[in-house]
Short mmCIF file of N, CA and C in Angstrom, two decimals:
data_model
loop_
_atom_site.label_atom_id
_atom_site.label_comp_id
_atom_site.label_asym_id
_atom_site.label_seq_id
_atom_site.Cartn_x
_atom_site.Cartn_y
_atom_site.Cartn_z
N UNK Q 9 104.39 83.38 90.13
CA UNK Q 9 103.92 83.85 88.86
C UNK Q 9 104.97 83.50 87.81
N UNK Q 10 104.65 82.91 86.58
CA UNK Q 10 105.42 82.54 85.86
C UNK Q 10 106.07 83.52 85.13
N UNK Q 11 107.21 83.35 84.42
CA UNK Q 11 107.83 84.31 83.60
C UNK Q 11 107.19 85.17 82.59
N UNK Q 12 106.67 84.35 81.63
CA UNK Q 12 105.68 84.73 80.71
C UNK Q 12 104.65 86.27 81.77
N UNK Q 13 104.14 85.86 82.14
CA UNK Q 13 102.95 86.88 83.02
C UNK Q 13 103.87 88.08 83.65
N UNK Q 14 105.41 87.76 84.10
CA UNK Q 14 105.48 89.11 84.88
C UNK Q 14 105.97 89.49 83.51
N UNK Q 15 106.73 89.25 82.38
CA UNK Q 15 107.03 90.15 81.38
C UNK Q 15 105.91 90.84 81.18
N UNK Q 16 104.45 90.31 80.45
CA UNK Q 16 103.48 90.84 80.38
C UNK Q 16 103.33 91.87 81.12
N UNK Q 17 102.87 91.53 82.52
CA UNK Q 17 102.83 92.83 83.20
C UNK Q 17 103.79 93.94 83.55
N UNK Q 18 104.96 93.69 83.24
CA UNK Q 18 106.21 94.68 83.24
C UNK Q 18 105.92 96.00 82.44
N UNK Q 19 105.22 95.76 80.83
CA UNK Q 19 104.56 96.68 80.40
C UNK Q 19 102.80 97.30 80.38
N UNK Q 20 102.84 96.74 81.74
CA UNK Q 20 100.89 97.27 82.26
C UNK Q 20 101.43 98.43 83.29
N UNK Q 21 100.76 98.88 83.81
CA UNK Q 21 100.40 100.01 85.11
C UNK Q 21 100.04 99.49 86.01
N UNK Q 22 99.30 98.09 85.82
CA UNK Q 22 98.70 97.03 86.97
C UNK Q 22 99.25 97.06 88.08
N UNK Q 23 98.89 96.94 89.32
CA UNK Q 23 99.02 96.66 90.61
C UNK Q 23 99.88 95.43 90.73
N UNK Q 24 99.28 94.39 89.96
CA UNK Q 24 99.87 92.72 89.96
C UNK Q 24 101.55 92.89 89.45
N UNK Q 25 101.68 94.00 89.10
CA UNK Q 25 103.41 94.36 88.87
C UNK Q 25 104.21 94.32 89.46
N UNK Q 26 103.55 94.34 91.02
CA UNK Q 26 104.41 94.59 92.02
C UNK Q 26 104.09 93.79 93.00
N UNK Q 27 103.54 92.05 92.94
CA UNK Q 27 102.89 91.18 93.54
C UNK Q 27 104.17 90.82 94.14
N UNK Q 28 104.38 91.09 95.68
CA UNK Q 28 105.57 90.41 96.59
C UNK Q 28 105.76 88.93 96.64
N UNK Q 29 107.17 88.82 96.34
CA UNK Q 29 107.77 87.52 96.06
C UNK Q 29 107.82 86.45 96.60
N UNK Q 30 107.10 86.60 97.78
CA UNK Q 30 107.15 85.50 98.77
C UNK Q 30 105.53 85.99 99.71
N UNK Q 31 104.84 84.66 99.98
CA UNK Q 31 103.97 84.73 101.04
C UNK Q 31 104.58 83.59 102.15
N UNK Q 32 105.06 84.51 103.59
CA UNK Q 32 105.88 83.25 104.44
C UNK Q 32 104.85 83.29 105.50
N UNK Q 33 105.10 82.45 106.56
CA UNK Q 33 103.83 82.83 108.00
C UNK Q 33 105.19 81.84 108.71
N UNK Q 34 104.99 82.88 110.00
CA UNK Q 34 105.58 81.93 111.78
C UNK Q 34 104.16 82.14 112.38
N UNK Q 35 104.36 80.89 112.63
CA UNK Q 35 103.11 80.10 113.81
C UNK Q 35 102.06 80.60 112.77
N UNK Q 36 101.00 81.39 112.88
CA UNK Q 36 100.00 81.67 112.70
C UNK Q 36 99.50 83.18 111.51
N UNK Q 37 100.65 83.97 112.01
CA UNK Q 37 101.11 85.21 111.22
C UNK Q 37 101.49 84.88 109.84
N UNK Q 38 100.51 85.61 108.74
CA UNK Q 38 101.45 85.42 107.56
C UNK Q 38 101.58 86.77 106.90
N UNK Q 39 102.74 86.31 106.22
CA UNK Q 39 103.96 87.87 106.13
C UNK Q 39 103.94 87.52 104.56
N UNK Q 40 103.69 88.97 104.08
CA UNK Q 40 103.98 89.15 102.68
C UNK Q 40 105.39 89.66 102.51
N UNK Q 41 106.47 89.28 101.61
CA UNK Q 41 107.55 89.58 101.10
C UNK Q 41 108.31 89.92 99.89
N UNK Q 42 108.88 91.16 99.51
CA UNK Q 42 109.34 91.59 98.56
C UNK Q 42 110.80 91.57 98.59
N UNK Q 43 111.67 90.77 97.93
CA UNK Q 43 113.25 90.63 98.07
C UNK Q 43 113.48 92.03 97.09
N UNK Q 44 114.56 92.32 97.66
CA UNK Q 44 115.35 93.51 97.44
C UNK Q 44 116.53 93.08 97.26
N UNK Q 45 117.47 92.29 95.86
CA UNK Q 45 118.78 92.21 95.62
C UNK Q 45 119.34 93.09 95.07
N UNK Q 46 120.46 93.29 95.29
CA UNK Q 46 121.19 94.41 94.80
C UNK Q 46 120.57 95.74 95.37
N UNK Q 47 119.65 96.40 95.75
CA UNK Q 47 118.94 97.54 95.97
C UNK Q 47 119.61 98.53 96.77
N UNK Q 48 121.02 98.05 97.36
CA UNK Q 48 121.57 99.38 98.82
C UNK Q 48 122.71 99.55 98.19
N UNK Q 49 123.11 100.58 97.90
CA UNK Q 49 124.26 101.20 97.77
C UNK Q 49 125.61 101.42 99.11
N UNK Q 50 126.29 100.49 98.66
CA UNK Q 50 127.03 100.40 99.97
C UNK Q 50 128.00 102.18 99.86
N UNK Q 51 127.91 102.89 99.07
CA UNK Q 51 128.91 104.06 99.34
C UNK Q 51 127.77 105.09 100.05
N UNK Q 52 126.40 105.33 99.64
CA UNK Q 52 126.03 106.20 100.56
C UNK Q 52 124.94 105.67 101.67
N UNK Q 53 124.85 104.01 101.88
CA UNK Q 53 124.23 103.57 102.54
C UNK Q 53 122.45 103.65 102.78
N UNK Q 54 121.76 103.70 100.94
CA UNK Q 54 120.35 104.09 101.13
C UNK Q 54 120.04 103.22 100.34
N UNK Q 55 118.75 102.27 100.75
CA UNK Q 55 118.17 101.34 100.25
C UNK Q 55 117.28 102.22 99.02
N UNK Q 56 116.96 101.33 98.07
CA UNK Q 56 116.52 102.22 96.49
C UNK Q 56 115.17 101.10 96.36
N UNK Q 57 113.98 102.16 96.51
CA UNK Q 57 112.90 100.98 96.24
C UNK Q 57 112.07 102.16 95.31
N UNK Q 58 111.22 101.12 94.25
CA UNK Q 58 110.49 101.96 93.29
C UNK Q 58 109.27 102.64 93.91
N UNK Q 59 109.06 104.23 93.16
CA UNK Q 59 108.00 104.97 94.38
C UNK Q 59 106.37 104.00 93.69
N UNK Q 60 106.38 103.53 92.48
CA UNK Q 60 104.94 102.98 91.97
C UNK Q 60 104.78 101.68 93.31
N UNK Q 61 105.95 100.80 93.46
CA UNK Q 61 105.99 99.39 93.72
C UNK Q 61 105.48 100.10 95.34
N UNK Q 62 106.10 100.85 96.07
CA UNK Q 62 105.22 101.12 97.38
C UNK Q 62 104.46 101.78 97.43
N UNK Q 63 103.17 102.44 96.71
CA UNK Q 63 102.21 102.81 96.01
C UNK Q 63 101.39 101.55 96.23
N UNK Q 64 101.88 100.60 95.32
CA UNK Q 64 100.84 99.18 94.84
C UNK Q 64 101.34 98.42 96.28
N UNK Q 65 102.02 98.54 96.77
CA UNK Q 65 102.32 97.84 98.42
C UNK Q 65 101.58 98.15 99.44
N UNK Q 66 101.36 99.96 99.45
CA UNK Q 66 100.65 99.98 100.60
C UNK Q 66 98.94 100.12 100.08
N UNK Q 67 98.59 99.61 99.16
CA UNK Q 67 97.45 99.35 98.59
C UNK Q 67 96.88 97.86 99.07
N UNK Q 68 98.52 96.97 98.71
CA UNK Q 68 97.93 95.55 98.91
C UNK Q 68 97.65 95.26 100.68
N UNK Q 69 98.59 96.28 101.54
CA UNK Q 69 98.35 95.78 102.43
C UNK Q 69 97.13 96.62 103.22
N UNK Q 70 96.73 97.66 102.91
CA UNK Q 70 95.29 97.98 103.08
C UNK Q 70 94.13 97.27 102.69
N UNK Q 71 93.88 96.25 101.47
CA UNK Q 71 93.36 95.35 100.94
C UNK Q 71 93.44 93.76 101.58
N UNK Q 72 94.61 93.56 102.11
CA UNK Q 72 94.89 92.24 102.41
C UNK Q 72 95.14 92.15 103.93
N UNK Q 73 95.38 93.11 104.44
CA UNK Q 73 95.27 93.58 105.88
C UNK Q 73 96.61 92.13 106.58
N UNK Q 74 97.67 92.83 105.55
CA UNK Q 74 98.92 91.60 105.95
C UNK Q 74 99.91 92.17 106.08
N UNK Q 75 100.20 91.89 106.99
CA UNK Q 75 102.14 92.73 106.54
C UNK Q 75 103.08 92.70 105.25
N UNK Q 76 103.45 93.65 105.03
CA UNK Q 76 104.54 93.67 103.72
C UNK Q 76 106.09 93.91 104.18
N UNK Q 77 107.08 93.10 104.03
CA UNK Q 77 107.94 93.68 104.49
C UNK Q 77 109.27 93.45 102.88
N UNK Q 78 110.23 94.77 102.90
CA UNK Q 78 111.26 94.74 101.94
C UNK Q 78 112.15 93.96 102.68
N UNK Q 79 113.28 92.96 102.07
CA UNK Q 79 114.39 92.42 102.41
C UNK Q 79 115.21 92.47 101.46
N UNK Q 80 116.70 93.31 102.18
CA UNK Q 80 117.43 93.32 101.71
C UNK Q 80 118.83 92.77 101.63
N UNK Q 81 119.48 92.72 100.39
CA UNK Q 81 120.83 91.59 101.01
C UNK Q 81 121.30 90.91 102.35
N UNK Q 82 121.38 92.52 103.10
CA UNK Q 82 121.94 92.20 104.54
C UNK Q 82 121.22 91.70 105.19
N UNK Q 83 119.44 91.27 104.86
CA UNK Q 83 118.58 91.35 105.81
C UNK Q 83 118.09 92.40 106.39
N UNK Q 84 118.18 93.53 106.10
CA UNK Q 84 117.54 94.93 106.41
C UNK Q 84 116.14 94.48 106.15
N UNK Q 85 115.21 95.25 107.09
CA UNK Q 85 114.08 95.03 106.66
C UNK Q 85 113.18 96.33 106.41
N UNK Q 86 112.63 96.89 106.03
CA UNK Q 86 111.52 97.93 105.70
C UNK Q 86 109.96 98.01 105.36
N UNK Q 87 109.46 98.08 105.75
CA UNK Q 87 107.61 98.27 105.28
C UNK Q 87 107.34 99.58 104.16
N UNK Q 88 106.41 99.36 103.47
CA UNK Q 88 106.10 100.31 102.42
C UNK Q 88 105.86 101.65 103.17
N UNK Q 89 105.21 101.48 104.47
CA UNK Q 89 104.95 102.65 105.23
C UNK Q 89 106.78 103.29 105.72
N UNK Q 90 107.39 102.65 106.16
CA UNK Q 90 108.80 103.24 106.43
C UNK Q 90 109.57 103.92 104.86
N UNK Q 91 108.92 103.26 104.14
CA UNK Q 91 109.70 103.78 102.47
C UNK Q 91 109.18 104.78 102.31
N UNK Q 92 107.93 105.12 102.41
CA UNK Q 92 107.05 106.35 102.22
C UNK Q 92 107.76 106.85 102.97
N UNK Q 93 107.87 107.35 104.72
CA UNK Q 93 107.66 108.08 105.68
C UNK Q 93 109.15 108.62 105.83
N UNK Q 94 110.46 107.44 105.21
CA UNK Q 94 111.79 107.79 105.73
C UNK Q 94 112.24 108.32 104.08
N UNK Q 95 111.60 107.99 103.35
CA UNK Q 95 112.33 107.80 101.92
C UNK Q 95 112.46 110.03 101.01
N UNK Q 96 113.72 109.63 100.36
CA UNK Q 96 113.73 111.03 99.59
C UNK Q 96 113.54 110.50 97.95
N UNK Q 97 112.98 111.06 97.37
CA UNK Q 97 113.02 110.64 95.67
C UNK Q 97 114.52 110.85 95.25
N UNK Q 98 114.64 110.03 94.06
CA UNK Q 98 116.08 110.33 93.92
C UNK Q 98 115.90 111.05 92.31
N UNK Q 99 116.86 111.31 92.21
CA UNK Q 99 117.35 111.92 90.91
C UNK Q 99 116.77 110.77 89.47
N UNK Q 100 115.91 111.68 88.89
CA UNK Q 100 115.31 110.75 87.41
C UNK Q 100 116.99 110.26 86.75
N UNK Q 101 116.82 108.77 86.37
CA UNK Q 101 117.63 108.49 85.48
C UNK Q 101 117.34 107.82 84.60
N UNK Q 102 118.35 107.03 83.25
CA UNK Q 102 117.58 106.29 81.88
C UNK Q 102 118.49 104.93 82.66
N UNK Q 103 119.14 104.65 83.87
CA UNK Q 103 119.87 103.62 84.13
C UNK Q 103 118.58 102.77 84.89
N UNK Q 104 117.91 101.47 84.53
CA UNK Q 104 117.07 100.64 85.44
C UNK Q 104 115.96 100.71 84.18
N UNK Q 105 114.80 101.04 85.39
CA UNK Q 105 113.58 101.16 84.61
C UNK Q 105 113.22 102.61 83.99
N UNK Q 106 113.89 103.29 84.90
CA UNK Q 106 113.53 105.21 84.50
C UNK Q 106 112.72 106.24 85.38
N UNK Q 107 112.12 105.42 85.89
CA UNK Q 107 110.86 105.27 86.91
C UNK Q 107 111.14 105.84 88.02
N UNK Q 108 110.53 107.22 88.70
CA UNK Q 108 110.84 107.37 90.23
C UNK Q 108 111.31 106.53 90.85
N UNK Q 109 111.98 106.51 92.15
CA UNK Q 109 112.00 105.72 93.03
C UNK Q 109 112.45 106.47 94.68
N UNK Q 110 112.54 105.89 95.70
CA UNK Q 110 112.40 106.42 96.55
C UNK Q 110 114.32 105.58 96.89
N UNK Q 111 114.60 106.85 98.06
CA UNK Q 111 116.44 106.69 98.47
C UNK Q 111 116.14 106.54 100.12
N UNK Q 112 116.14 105.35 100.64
CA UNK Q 112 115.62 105.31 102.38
C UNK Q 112 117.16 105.25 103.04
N UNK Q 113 117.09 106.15 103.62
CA UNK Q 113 118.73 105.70 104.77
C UNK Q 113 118.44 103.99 105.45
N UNK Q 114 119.83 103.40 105.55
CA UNK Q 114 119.95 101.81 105.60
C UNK Q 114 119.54 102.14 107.09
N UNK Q 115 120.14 103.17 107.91
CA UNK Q 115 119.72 103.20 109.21
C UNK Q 115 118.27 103.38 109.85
N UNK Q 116 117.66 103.58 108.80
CA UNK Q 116 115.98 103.61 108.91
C UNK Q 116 115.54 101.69 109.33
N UNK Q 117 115.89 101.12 108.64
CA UNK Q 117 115.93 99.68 108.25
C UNK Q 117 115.81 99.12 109.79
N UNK Q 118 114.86 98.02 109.76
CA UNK Q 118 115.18 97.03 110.63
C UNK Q 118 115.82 95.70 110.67
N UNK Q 119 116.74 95.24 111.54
CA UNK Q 119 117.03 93.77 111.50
C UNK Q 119 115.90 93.10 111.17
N UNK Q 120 116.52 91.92 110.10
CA UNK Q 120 115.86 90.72 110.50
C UNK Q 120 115.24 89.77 111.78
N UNK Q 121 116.53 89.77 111.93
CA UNK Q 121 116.77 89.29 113.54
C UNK Q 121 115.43 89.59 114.42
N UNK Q 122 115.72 91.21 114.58
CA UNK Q 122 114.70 91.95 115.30
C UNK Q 122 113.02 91.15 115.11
N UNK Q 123 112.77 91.50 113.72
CA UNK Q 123 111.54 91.40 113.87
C UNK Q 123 111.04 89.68 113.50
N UNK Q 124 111.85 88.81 113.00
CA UNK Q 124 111.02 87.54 112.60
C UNK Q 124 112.22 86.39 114.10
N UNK Q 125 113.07 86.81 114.33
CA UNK Q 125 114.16 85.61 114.63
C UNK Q 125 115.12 85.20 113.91
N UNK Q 126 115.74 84.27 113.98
CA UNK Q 126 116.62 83.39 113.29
C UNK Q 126 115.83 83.42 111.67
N UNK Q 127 116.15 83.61 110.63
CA UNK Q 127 116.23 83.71 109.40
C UNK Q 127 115.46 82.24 109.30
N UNK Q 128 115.64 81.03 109.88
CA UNK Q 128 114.77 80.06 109.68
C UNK Q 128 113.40 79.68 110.31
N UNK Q 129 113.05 81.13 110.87
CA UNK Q 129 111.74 81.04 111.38
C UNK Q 129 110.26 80.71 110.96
N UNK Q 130 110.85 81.82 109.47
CA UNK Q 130 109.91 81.67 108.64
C UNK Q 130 109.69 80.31 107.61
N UNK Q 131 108.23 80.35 107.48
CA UNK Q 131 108.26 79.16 106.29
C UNK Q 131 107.66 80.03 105.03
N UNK Q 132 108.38 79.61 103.82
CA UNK Q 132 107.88 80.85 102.77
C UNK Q 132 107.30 79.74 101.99
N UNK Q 133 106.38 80.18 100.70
CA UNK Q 133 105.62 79.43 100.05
C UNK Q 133 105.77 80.23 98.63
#
């Protein structure tokens, strides 16, 4: 999605706000992907994902009947369902967007490794 369009939608409520950044597939499987830079706080070790963006995640993947997975720096991995199920809201702030968001312990997280292989398994598009 081009620049122009996600500014646009930055100020909508739209679903398409939170369209994951990558569609990859191994062999036959294709995997929806949302990069997570910067998102873990290395002093208390909890990945920070927005509560709307896994809202509109576990929407798309009820709709699209695909996997969604978060990736983070380290390669941590998470599903919108683990953000929901492990996640605490954090404290409202005016630092970011302002916006709820959810605080998941890093130890909730799965390897990369674990679930796709070698990091060059995937082919992303």
């Amino acid at each position: 999605m081009g620049e122009p369009v996600r500014l646009a939608l930055h100020h909508t409520s739209s679903s398409l706000r939170w369209m994951p950044d990558l569609i990859a597939a191994q062999g036959r499987q294709v995997i929806l992907i949302d990069c997570k830079s910067r998102m873990t706080s290395r002093a208390s070790r909890r990945h920070v994902i927005e509560r709307a963006a896994v809202t509109a995640h576990l929407q798309l993947v009820a709709w699209t009947q695909l996997p969604l997975y978060y990736v983070f720096d380290n390669l941590d991995l998470l599903t919108p369902y683990d953000a929901l199920s492990y996640g605490q809201e954090g404290p409202r702030t005016t630092a970011g967007s302002g916006t709820p968001y959810l605080l998941v312990p890093a130890g909730q997280s799965m390897p990369f490794a674990d679930v796709f292989g070698r990091p060059g398994g995937l082919l992303a598009a």
